[in-house]
mmCIF file of C-alpha atoms in Angstrom:
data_model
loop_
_atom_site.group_PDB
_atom_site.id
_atom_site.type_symbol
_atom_site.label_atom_id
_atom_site.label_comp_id
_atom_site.label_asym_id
_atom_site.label_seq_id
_atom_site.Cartn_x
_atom_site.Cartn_y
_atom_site.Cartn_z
ATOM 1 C CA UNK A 1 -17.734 -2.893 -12.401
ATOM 2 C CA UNK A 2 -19.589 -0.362 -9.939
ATOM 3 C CA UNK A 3 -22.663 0.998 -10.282
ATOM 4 C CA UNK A 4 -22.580 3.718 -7.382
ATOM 5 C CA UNK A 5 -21.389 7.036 -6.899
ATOM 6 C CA UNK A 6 -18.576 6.022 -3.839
ATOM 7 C CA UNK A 7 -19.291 7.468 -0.948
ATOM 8 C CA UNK A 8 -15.045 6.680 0.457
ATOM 9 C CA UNK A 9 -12.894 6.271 -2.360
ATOM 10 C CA UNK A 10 -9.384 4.226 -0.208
ATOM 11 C CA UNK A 11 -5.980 3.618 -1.816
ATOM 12 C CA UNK A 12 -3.318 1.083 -1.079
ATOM 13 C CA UNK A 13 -0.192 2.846 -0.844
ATOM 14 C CA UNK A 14 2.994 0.821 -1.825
ATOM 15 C CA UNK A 15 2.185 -0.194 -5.664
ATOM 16 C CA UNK A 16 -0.893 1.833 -6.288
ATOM 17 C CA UNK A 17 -0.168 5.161 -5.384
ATOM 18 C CA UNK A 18 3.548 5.133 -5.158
ATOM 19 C CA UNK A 19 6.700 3.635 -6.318
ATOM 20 C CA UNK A 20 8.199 2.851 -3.326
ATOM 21 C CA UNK A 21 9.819 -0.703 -3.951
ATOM 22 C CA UNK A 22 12.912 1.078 -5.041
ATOM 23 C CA UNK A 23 13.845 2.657 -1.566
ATOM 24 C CA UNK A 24 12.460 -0.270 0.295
ATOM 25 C CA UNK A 25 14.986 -2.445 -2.217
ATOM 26 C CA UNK A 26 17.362 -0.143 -0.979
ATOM 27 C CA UNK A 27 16.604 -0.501 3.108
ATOM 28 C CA UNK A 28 16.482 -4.123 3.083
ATOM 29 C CA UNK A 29 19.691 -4.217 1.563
ATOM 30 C CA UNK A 30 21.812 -2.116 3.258
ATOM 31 C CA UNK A 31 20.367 -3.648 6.517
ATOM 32 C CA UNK A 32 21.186 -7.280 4.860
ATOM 33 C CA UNK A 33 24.931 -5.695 4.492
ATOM 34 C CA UNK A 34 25.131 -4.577 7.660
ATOM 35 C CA UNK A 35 24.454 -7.489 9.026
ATOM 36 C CA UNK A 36 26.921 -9.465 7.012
ATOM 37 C CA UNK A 37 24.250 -11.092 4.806
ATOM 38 C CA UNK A 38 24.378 -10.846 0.761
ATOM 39 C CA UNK A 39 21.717 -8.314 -0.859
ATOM 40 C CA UNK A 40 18.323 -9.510 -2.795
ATOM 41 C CA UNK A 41 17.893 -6.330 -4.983
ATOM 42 C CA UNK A 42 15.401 -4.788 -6.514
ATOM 43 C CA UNK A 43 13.774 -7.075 -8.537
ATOM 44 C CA UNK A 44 13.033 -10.056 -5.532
ATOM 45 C CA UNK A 45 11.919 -7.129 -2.212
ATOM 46 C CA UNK A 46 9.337 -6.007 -5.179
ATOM 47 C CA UNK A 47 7.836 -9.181 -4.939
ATOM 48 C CA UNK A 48 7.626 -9.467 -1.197
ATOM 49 C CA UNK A 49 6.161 -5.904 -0.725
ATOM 50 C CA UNK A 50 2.688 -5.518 0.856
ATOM 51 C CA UNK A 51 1.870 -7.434 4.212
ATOM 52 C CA UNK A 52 3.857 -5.068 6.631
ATOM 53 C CA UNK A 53 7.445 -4.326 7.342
ATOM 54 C CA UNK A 54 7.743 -7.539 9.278
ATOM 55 C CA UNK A 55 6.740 -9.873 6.671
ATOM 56 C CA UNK A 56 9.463 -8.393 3.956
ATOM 57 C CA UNK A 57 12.306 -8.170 6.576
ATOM 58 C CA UNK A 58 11.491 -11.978 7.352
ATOM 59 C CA UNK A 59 11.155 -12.763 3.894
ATOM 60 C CA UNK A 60 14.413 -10.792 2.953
ATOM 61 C CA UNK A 61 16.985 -12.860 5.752
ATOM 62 C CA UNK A 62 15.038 -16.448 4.909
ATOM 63 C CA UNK A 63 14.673 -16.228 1.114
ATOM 64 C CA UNK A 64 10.915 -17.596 2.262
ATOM 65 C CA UNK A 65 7.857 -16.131 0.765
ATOM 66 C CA UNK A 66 6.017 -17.167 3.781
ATOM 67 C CA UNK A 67 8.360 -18.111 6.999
ATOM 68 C CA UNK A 68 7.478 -20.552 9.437
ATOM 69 C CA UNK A 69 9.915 -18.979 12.134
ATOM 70 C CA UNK A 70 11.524 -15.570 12.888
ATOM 71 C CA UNK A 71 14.953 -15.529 11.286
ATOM 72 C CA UNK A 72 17.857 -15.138 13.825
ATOM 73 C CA UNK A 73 18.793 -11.526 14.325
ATOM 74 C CA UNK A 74 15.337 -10.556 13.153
ATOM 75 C CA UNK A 75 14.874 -8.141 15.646
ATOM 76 C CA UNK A 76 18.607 -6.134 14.753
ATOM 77 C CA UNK A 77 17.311 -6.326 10.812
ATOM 78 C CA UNK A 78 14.253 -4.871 11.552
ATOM 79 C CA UNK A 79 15.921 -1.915 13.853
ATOM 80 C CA UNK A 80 18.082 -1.504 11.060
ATOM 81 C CA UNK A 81 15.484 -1.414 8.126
ATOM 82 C CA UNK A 82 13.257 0.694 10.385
ATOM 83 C CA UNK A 83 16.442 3.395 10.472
ATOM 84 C CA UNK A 84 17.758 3.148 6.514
ATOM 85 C CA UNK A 85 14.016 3.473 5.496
ATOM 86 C CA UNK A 86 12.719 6.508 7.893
ATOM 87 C CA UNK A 87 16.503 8.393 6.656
ATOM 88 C CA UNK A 88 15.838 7.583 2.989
ATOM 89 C CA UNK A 89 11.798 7.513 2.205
ATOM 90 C CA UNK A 90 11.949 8.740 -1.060
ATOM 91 C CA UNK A 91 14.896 9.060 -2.828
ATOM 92 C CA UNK A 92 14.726 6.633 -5.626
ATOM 93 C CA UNK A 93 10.710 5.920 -6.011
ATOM 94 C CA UNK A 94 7.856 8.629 -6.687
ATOM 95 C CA UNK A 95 4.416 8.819 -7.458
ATOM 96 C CA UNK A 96 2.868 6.600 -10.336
ATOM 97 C CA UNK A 97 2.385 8.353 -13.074
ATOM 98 C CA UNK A 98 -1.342 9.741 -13.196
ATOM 99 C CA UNK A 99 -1.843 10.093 -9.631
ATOM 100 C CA UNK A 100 -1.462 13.222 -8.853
ATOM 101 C CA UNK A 101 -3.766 13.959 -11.897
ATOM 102 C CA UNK A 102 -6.265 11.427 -10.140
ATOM 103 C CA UNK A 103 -6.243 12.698 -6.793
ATOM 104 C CA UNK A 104 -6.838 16.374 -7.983
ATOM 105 C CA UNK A 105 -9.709 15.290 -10.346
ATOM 106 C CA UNK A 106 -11.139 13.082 -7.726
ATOM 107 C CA UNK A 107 -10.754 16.459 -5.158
ATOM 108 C CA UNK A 108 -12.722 18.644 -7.971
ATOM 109 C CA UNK A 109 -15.493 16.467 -8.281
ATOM 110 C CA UNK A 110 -16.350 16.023 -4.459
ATOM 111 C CA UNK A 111 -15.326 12.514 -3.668
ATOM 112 C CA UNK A 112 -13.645 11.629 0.015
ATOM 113 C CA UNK A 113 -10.736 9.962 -0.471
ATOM 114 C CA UNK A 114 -8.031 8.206 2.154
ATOM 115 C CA UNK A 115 -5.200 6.038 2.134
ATOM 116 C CA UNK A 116 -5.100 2.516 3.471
ATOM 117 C CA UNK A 117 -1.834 0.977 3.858
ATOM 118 C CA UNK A 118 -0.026 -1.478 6.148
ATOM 119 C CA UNK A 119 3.012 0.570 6.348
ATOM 120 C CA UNK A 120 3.953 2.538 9.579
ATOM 121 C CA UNK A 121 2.612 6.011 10.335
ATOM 122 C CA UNK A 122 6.215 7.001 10.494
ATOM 123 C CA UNK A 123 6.846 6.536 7.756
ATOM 124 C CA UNK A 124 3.099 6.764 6.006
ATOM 125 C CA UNK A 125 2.238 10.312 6.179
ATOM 126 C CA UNK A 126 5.900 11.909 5.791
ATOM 127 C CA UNK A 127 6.321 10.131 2.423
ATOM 128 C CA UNK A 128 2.612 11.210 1.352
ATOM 129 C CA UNK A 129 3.796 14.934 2.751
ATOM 130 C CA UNK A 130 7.045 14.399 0.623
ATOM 131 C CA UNK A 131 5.577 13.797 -2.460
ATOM 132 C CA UNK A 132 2.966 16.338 -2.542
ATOM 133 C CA UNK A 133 -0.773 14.980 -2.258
ATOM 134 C CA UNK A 134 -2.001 15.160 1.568
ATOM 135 C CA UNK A 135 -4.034 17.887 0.749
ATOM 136 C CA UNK A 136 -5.905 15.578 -1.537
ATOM 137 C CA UNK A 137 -6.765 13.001 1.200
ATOM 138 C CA UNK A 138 -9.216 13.217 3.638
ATOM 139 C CA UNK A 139 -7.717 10.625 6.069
ATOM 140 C CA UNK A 140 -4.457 8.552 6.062
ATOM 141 C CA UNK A 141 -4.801 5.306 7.997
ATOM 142 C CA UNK A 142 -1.554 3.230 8.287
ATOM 143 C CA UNK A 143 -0.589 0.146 9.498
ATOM 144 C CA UNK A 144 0.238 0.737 13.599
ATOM 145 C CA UNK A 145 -3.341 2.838 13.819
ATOM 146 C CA UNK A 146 -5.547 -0.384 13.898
ATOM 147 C CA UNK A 147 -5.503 -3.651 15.637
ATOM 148 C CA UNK A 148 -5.136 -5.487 12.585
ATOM 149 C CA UNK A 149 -3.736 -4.468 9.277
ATOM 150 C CA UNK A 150 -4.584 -5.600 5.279
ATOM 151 C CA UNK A 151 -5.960 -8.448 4.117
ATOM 152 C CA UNK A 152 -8.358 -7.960 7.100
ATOM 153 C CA UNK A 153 -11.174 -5.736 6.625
ATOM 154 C CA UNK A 154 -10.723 -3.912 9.975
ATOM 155 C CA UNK A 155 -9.084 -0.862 8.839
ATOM 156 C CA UNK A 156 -11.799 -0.890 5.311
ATOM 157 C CA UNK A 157 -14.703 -1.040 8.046
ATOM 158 C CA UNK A 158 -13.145 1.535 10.643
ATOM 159 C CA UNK A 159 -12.489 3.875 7.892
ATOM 160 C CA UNK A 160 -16.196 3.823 6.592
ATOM 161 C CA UNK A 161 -17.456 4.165 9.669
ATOM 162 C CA UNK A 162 -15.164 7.533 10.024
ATOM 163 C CA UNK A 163 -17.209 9.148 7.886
ATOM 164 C CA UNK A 164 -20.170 7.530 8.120
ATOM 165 C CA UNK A 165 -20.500 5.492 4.765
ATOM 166 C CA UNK A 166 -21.689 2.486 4.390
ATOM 167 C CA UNK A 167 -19.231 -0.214 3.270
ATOM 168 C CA UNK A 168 -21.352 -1.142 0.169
ATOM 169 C CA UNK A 169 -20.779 2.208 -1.286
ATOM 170 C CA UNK A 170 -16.984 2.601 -0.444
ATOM 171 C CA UNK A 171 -14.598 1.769 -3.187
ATOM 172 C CA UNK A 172 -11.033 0.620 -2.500
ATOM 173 C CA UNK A 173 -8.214 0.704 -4.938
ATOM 174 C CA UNK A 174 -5.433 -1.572 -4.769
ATOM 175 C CA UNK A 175 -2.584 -3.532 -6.651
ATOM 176 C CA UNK A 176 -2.801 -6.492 -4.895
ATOM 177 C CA UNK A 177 -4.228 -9.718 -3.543
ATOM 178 C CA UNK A 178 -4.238 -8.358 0.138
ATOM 179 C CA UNK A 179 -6.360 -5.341 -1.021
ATOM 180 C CA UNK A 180 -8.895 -7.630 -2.819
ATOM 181 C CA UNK A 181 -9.105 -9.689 0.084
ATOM 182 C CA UNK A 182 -9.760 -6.933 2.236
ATOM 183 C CA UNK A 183 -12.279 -5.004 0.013
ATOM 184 C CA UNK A 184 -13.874 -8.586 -0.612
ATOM 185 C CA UNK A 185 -14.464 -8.899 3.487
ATOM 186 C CA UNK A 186 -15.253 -5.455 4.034
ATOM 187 C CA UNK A 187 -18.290 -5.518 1.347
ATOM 188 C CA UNK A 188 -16.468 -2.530 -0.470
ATOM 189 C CA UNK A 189 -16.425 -2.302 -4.348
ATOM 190 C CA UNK A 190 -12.502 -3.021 -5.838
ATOM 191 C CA UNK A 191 -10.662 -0.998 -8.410
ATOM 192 C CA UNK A 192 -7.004 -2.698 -9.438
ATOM 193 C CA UNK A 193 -4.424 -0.999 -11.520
ATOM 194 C CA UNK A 194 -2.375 -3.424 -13.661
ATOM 195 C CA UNK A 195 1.414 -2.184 -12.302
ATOM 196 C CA UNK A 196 2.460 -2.303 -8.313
ATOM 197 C CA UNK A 197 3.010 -5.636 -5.955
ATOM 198 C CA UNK A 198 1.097 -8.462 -6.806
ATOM 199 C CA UNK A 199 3.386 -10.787 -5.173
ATOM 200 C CA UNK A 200 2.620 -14.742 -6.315
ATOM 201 C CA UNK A 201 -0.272 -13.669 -8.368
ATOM 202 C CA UNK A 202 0.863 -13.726 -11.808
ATOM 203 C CA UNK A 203 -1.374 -11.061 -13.574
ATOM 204 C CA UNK A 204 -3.881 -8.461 -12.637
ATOM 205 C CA UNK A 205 -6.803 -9.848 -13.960
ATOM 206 C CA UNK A 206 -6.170 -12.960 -11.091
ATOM 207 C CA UNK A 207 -6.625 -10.705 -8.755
ATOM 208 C CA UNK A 208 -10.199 -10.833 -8.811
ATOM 209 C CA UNK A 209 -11.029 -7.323 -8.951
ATOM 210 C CA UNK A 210 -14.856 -5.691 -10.328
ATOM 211 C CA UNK A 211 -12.540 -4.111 -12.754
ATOM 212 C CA UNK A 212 -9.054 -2.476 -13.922
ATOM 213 C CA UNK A 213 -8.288 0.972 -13.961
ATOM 214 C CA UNK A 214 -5.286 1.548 -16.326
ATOM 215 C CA UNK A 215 -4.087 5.216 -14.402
ATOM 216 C CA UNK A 216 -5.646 6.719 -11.135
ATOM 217 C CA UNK A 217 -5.402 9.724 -13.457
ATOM 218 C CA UNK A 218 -8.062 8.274 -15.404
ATOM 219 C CA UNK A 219 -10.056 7.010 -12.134
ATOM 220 C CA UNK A 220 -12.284 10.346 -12.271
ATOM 221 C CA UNK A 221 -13.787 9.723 -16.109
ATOM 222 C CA UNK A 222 -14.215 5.906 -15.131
ATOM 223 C CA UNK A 223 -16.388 6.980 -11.984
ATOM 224 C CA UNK A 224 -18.549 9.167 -14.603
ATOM 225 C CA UNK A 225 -18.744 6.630 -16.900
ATOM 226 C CA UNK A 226 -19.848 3.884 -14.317
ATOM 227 C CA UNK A 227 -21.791 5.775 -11.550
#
């Protein structure tokens, strides 16, 4: 576990803050019908959620977890997700339970906090505005803002540097392997919560994390208890 007070507390997005598998389930499908292909659901786009909106429409039209070469009509499914998705952001998802309980706590007590997720500014900060909590967050950094997105530590380093913390006394908070990865390379301290994406990783305890943090509503009594 930590043993600082975090000078940049940064959450993943999809899986950790917000339920949003539903209405990307939703997008990939209707694009897949569109196109003439048969829908995945809900249960398999959950499980390819979390290295960019490339990577899940790919993985949606090839069945692949990990393509070797873009599927044909690629660039029509991804015109077509990008369109279903920015119309419908958040009809059938929400916020986890807890986090807007989190966020406020974490806003009482001081703490910077920002959001680090691979998913497009378009559709980033209008979901966040949508669901109530940009006033808790002192930066949003999305996906098309850096040269290179999660499970490089790019945007993790550029967003310390924002502010002026050092990386060993950031914390990130995450669902997933990609986070992990990224915190790992940064040099930032990782939180996981035990719901979300975790893709091929089985449980959260593989992930690897310094610890597990049950609700971000109780992330503000953890930080007392371990800082």
């Amino acid at each position: 576990m930590i043993g600082f007070r975090p000078e940049l507390i940064a959450f993943d997005l999809d899986g950790t803050l917000v339920d949003s598998a539903p209405d990307l389930a939703w997008a990939v499908d209707a694009m897949l019908e569109r196109l003439g292909r048969a829908p995945v659901g809900l249960e398999r786009a959950r499980g390819w959620i979390g290295n960019g909106a490339d990577m899940l429409i790919k993985r949606a039209m090839t069945g692949q977890m990990w393509p070797e070469a873009e599927p044909e009509d690629f660039r029509e499914g991804m015109r077509l997700f990008l369109e279903f998705h920015e119309a419908h952001l958040c009809e059938r998802g929400g916020l986890f339970p807890g986090v807007l309980e989190g966020l406020e706590g974490l806003k009482a007590e001081g703490y910077v906090t920002a959001v680090i997720t691979n998913k497009l500014a378009r559709f980033t900060e209008p979901l966040l505005e949508q669901l109530g909590v940009t006033e808790y967050l002192d930066f949003i950094g999305s996906g098309d803002q850096f040269e290179r997105i999660k499970p490089d530590p790019l945007p993790l380093l550029k967003t310390a540097e924002r502010f002026g913390a050092l990386p060993e006394h950031c914390l990130m908070v995450g669902d997933s392997d990609n986070d992990v990865r990224a915190a790992r390379a940064a040099g930032y301290a990782i939180l996981c919560v035990p719901y979300g994406y975790r893709g091929e990783v089985a449980t959260p305890e593989q992930l690897g994390a310094d610890g597990i943090v049950d609700s971000i509503g109780e992330l503000p009594a953890l930080l007392k208890r371990l800082t």
